[in-house]
Every structure is written in structure tokens, then in C-alpha cells.
XYZ file of C-alpha atoms in Angstrom:
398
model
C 55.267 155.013 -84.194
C 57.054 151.713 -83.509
C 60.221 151.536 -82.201
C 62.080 150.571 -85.362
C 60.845 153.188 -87.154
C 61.605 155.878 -84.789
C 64.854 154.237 -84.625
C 64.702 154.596 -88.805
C 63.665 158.204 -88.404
C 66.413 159.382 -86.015
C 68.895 157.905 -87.448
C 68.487 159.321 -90.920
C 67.883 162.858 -90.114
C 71.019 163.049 -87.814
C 72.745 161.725 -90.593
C 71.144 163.705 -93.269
C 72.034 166.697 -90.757
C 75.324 165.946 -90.850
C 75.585 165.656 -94.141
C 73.813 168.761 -95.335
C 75.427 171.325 -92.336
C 78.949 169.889 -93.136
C 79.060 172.180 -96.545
C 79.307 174.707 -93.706
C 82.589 173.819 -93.008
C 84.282 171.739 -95.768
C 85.524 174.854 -97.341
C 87.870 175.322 -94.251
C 90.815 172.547 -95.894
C 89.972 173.706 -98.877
C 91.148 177.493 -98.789
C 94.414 176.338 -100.990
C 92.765 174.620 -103.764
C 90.329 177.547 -104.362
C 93.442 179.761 -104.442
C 95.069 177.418 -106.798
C 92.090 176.559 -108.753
C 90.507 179.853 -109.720
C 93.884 181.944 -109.002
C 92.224 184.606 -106.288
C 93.872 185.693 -102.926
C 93.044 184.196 -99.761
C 91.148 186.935 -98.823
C 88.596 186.383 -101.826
C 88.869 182.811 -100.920
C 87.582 183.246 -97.753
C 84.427 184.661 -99.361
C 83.483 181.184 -100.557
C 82.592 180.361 -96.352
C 81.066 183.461 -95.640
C 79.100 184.044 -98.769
C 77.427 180.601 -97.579
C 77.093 181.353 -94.351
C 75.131 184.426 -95.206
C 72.441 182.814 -97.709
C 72.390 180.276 -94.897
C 70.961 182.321 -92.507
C 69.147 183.857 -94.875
C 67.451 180.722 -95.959
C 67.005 179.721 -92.354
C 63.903 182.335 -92.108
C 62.303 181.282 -95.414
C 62.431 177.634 -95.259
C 61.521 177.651 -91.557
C 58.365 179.847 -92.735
C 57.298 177.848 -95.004
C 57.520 174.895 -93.114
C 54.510 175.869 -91.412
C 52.357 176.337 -94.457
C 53.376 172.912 -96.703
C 53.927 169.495 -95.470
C 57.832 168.869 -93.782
C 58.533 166.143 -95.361
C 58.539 167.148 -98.883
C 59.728 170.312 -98.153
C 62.907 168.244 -96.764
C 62.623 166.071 -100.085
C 62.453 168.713 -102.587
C 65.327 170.704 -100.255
C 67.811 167.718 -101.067
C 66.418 167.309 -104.620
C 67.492 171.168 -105.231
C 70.874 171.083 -103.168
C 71.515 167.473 -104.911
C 71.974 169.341 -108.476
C 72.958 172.868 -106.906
C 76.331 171.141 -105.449
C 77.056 168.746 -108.386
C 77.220 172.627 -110.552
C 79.566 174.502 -107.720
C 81.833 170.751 -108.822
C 81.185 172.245 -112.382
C 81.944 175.871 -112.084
C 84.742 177.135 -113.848
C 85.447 180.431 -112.815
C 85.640 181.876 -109.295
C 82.344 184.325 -109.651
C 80.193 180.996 -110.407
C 81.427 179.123 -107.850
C 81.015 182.045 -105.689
C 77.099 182.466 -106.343
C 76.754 178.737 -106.149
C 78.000 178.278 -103.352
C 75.433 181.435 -101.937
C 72.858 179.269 -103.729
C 74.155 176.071 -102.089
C 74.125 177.462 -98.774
C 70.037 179.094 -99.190
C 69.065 175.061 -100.153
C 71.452 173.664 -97.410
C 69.077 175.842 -94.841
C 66.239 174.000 -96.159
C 67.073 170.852 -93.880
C 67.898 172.279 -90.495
C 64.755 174.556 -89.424
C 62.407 171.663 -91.387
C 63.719 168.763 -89.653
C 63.655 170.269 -86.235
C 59.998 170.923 -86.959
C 59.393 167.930 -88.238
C 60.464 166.416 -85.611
C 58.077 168.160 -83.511
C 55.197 167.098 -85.529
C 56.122 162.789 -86.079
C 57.833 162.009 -82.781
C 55.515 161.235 -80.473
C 56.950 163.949 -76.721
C 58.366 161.458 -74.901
C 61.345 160.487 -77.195
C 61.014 164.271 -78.887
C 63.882 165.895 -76.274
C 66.204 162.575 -77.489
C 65.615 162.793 -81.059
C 66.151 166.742 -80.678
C 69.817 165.860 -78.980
C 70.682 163.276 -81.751
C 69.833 166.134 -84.315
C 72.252 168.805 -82.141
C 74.702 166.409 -81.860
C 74.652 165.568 -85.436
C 75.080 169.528 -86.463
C 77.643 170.330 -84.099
C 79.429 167.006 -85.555
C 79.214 168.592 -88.759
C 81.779 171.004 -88.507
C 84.540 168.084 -87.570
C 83.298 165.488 -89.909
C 82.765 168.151 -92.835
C 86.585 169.228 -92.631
C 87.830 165.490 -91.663
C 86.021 164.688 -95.324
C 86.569 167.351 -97.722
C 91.060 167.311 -96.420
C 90.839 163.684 -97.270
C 88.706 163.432 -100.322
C 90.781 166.985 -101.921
C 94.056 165.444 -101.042
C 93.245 162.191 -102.895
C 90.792 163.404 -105.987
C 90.799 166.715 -105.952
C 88.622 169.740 -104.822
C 86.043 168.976 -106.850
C 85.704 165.959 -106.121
C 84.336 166.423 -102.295
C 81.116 168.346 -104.015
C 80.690 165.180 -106.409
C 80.968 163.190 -103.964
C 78.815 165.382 -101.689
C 76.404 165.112 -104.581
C 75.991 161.810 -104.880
C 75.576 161.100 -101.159
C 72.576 163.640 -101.359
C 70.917 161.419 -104.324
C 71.010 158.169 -101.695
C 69.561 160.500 -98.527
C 66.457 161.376 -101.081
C 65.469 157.839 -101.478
C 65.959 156.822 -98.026
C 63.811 160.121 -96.933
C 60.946 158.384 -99.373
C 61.007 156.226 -95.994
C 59.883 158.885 -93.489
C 56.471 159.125 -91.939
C 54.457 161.520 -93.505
C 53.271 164.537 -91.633
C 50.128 166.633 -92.502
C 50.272 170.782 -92.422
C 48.452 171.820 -89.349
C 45.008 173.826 -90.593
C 45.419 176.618 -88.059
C 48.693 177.413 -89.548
C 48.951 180.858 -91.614
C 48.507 180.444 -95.577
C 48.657 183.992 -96.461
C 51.708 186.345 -96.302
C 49.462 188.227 -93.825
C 48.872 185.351 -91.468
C 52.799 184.726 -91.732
C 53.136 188.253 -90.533
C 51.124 187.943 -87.793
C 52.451 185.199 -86.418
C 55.999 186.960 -86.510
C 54.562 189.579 -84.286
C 53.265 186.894 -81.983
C 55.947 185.396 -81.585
C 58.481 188.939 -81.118
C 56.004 189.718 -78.201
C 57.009 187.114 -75.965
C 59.970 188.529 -73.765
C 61.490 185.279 -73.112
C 61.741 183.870 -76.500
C 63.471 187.203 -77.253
C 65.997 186.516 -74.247
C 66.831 183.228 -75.880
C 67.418 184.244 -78.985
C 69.684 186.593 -77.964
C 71.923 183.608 -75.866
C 71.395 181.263 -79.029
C 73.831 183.928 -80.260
C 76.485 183.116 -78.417
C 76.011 179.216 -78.811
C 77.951 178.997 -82.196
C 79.925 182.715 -81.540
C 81.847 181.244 -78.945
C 81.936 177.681 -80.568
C 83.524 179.038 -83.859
C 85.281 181.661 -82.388
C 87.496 179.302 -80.113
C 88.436 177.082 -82.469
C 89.685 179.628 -84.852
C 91.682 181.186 -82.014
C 92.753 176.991 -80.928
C 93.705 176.729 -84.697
C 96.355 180.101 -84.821
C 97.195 179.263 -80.976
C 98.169 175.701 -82.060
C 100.138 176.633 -85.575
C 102.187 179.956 -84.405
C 102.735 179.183 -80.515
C 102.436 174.937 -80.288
C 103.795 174.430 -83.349
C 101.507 171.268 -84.347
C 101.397 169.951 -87.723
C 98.031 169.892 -89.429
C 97.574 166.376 -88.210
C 98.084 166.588 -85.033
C 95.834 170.234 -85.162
C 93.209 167.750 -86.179
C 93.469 164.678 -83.436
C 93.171 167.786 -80.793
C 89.836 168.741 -82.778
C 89.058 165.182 -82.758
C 89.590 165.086 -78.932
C 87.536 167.713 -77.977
C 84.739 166.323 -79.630
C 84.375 163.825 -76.915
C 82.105 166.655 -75.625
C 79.649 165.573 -77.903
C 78.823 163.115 -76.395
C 77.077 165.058 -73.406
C 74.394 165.675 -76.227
C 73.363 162.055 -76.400
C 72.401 162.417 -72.445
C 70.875 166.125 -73.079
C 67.379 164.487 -73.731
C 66.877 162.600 -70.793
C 68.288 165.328 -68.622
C 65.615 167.844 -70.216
C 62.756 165.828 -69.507
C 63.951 165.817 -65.990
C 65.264 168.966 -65.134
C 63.183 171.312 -67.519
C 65.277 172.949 -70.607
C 66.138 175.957 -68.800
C 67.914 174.301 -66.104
C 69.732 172.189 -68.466
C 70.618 175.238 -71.104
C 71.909 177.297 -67.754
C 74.038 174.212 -66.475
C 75.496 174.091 -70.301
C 76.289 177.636 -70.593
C 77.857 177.377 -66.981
C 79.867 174.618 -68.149
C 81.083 175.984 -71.392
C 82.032 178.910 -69.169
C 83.923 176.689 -66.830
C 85.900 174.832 -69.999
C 87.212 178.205 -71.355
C 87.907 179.553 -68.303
C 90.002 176.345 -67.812
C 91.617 176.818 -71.522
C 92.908 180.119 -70.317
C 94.942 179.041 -67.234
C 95.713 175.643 -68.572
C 97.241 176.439 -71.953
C 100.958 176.444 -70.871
C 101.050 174.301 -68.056
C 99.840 170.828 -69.031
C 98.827 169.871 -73.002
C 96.529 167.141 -71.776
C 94.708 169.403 -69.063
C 94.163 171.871 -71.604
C 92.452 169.316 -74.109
C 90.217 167.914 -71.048
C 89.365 171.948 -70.370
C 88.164 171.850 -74.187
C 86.759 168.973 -74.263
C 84.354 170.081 -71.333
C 83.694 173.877 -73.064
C 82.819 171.457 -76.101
C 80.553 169.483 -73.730
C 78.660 172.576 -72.309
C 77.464 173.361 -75.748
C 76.165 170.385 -76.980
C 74.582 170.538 -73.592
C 73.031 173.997 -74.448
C 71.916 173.244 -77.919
C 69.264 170.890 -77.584
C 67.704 172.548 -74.703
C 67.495 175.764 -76.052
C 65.738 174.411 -79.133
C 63.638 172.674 -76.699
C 62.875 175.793 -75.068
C 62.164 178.068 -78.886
C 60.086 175.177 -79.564
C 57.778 175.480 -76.383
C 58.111 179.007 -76.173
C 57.164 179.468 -80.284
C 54.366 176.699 -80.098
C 52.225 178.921 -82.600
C 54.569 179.142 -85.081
C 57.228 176.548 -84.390
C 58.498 176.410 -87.873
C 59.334 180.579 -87.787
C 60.666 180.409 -84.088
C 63.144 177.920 -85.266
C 63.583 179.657 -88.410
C 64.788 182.772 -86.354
C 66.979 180.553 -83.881
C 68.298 179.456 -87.245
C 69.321 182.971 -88.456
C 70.143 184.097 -84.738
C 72.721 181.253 -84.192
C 74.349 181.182 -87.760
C 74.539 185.234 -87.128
C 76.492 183.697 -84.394
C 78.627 181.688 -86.298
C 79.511 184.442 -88.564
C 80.341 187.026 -85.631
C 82.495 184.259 -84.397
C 85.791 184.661 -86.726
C 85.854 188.179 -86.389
C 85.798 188.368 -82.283
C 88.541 185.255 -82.866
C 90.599 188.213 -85.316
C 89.854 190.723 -82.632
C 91.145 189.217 -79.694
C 93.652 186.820 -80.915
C 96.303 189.877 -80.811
C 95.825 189.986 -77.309
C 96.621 185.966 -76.706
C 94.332 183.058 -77.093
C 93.729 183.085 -73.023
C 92.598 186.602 -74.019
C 89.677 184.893 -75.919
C 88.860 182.326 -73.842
C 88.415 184.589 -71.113
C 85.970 187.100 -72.964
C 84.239 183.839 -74.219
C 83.731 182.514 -70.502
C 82.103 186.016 -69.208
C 80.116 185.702 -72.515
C 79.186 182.346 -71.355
C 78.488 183.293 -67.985
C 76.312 186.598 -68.864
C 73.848 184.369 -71.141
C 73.696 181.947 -67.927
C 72.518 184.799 -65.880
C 70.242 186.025 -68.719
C 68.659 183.099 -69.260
C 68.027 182.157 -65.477
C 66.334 185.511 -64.960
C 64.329 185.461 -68.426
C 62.827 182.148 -66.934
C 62.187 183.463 -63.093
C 60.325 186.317 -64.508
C 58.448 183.898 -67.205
C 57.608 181.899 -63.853
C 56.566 184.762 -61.729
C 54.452 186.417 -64.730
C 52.450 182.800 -64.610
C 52.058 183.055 -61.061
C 50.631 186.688 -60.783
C 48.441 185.796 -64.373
C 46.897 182.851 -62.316
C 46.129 184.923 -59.183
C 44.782 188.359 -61.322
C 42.336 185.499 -62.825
């Protein structure tokens, strides 16, 4: 692959990431319309996030499976071609029980992009750009959930709620014919084509201890990401007393962090993805711990403390799909189907430990997110001296 293609390639699947995970979040701004629109109470509003974040994980699994039985590429094609028309009919609903089970719908095709391109990935780009192209991809989701709510405020305050899924819509329609533009990739024979095949390779794959152990920290990836800024969002509103504006320039801020996932690619091919997935967690640790004691002492200290909790993840995203992928090498697409379901499980766990603990104060929840942070550290650094040390002794029993 020449350089201008790989160039081509990269660049239009972080995009097309960002595009397709932002329907995770654009609901967020949009809480009041759907109250207005259909007449419902917040709490049934609120349904229309979780009920996709659900058939998201959901569709995580299948479309990951089935990424190793059909080519990636036109699974990715046909995924847009579906959640093209699927979110131009959520702009069409006109009742709140519609909307409700297309959005569920919506959120199932969304998850055919995010597990597929990852693998895809895996399969076109030849290693030694793989751990960048991987970072541009975790950057692009993480982006997502700023850019989605930056877009659907905006677009709703000017045209309407309906509006952001036609316009969603459309933007779909012009990723599809620049995917037509993707190298082709070519199912692997070896992989399973039976449902019995599939199963075995689940089993495979649930008998390797570490890959267990990291699906268990990918938990707390998007738990603690979510969680903090729902806590940042009350914190700001009932104790700073920032308009929504200004609520959004400190979002805005803190993604600065993202930035540390444009680097994460280099620093995996030097370090190894463990080392680099440990130094994130420690870091994300290290920014909420700083949230905690910063919070009423200096405004600006406390934004640089979240913009390096913010920097820790995208630090730990890449690598640990780095590590699923070389730990799940027979059955990449499944093993990051799972870490698809595990970290949108995550997600969802993340508003309710926000609920929980906001009572208590939002240092409250930035310290239970730091230990968090530091236990999957530890976790992960042991999970990979035992991996080591089970290599060793395997090399000296044979």
C-alpha cells in the first residue's frame, strides 16, 4: 500500500468513526426536544441514549463475528447502507415508541462500523503503520462524544431535532461512496464458517487468562470516561454555575488530551502495549486524582488536571486494542467484538456510578475513579508478568 492511499484509508475511517459513534452521544443536547416533540418525561427521554447504547453493545458481538466469516469491507459498506436509511426513518418517526425502536435499531447498525474497521484495519495496513492507524481510529471515537454533541446543539437549535438525523443521513450517503475507495480485503480461509466453528473459537479465545484480564480493565476505559463527565456536567451547573456555553469550551478544553492518542502508536511500537496501556491508566489516575484536590482552588489547574485524565485514556485505548488484537489473533474480529460489548458495558455503568456518587461531591467521584484507575494499572501489569513468566517456564518444560 502506497503512502497516499494509506493516507486515503486512515483518514476516512477515523472520519467515518466519528461520524457513525457520534449517534452515541448526539442525543445528550437533545433531551428537551424529545420532551417537547413526543410530550414524554425526561426520564422516558433518557431511554432514547440508553436504549442505543444497549443494541450497541449488542451489535458489537454480532458484527464483530461476522467479520471474520465475510469480507470487511462490505460488511462496513452494507453497515452504512443500512444505518444510511435506518437514521433518515428515526428523522421520520412520529411517535415516541418508533423513535424509540429506531433508535435501538440505529444503534445495532451503528455497531457495524467499530469492531469491522478495527479488524479491517488489521487485515489492509501493512504492521508497521497498524499501531498509528489504530490511534487515529481511538482518537476519532473518543472525539465522537464531543463532536456528536457540538453538532446535534447546533444543528437542533438552528433546524430542528430532526434535522441532525437528516443531516446525519445524508453525510452517511457521501461516506458509502468514498468507502467504494477502500482496498479490498479477502476473508481469511481458516476462519470459522459454521455457527460451530464460531463457537469454538469463543472458547478459544475465553481460555486465555490475559485477554480475560483486559477485558475486564477495557471496562473501566469508557466507565470512568462517561462517568466523569456526567459528574463535571452537574459539578459545573449546580456548584460553578457555568452557562451551557461555557460547560462546553471546558469540554472542548479537555479534549486537548486527545491529542496524546496521535503519539500512542509510535509509543506502542516502542514500549510494547502493555507498558503503554499501564502508563495511561496511571495517568488517568493521576488527572482525577488532581480533579479532586484542584476543583476549588484554581479553575485553570483543574481543567489542566482534566485535560491530563482525558489524555491517559486516549493513551489506554489504542493500546489495549493493540493488546485484544495480539492476544485474540485467532479470532480477531470476536475479540474485538467482545472489547466492543465490554467497553460500551462500560459506558453504560458509567452514568449510574456518576448518580451514585455525585451525592457525596464530585471529588467523591474522582477519587473512586482514580483507585479504579489505579487497580486496572495493577491488574494489567500483573496479567502481563504472569503472561511473560508462563512463556518462560513453556519454553524451558519444552
Amino acid at each position: 500500500m502506497n503512502k497516499s492511499h494509506l493516507a486515503y484509508t486512515a483518514t476516512l475511517l477515523t472520519v467515518t468513526g466519528i461520524t457513525v459513534v457520534s449517534l452515541l452521544y448526539v442525543m445528550i443536547p437533545l433531551t428537551p426536544y424529545v420532551i417537547s416533540e413526543f410530550s414524554v418525561t425526561p426520564i422516558q427521554a433518557v431511554w432514547a441514549s440508553s436504549i442505543f447504547s444497549m443494541a450497541f453493545a449488542l451489535g458489537n458481538l454480532f458484527f464483530g463475528t461476522l467479520s471474520d466469516r465475510v469480507p470487511k469491507k462490505r460488511l462496513i459498506l452494507a453497515g452504512l447502507i443500512l444505518l444510511a436509511g435506518c437514521t433518515l426513518s428515526v428523522e421520520m418517526a412520529a411517535s415516541f415508541t418508533p423513535f424509540l425502536l429506531l433508535r435501538a435499531l440505529q444503534g445495532f447498525l451503528a455497531a457495524s462500523f467499530p469492531p469491522v474497521a478495527l479488524a479491517y484495519v488489521s487485515d489492509v495496513i501493512p504492521p508497521a503503520q497498524r499501531p498509528n492507524v489504530i490511534s487515529y481510529l481511538s482518537c476519532g471515537f473518543l472525539l465522537a462524544g464531543v463532536i456528536g454533541q457540538i453538532f446535534s446543539a447546533e444543528v437542533a437549535a438552528n433546524w430542528g431535532m430532526k434535522a441532525v438525523f437528516a443531516l446525519l443521513s445524508f453525510l452517511y450517503v457521501i461516506l458509502i461512496v468514498l468507502s467504494f475507495w477502500l482496498p479490498k480485503d479477502r476473508p481469511n480461509a481458516e476462519r470459522p464458517v459454521s455457527g460451530a466453528g464460531v463457537f469454538e473459537v469463543f472458547r478459544t479465545l475465553v481460555r486465555i487468562p490475559a485477554l480475560l484480564v483486559t477485558y475486564g480493565a477495557a471496562i473501566t476505559i469508557l466507565m470512568s470516561f462517561v462517568a466523569m463527565f456526567v459528574g463535571l456536567n452537574e459539578f459545573a451547573v449546580q456548584h460553578l454555575h457555568l452557562t451551557p456555553d461555557r460547560i462546553l469550551w471546558l469540554r472542548l478544553i479537555s479534549m486537548l488530551g486527545m491529542m496524546c492518542a496521535l503519539f500512542s502508536g509510535s509509543w506502542i511500537r516502542r514500549f510494547g502495549p502493555v507498558r503503554v496501556l499501564v502508563g495511561g491508566f496511571l495517568t488517568a489516575a493521576a488527572g482525577l486524582a488532581g480533579e479532586a484536590a484542584l476543583l476549588n482552588v484554581h479553575m485553570a489547574m483543574f481543567s489542566a488536571a482534566t485535560v491530563i485524565f482525558v489524555a491517559g485514556i486516549a493513551a489506554a485505548v489504542p493500546s489495549i486494542i493493540s493488546r485484544i488484537g495480539m492476544l485474540g489473533s485467532a479470532g480477531r474480529g470476536m475479540a474485538l467484538a467482545l472489547y466492543g460489548f465490554f467497553v460500551f458495558v462500560g459506558a453504560s455503568l458509567g452514568p449510574i456510578l456518576a448518580a451514585a456518587l455525585m451525592p457525596f461531591g464530585f471529588a467523591a467521584l474522582c477519587g473512586t475513579l482514580s483507585v479504579i484507575m489505579l487497580a486496572a494499572a495493577a491488574v494489567m501489569a500483573w496479567s502481563a508478568k504472569q503472561s511473560t513468566d508462563d512463556q518462560r517456564l513453556d519454553a524451558v518444560n519444552s
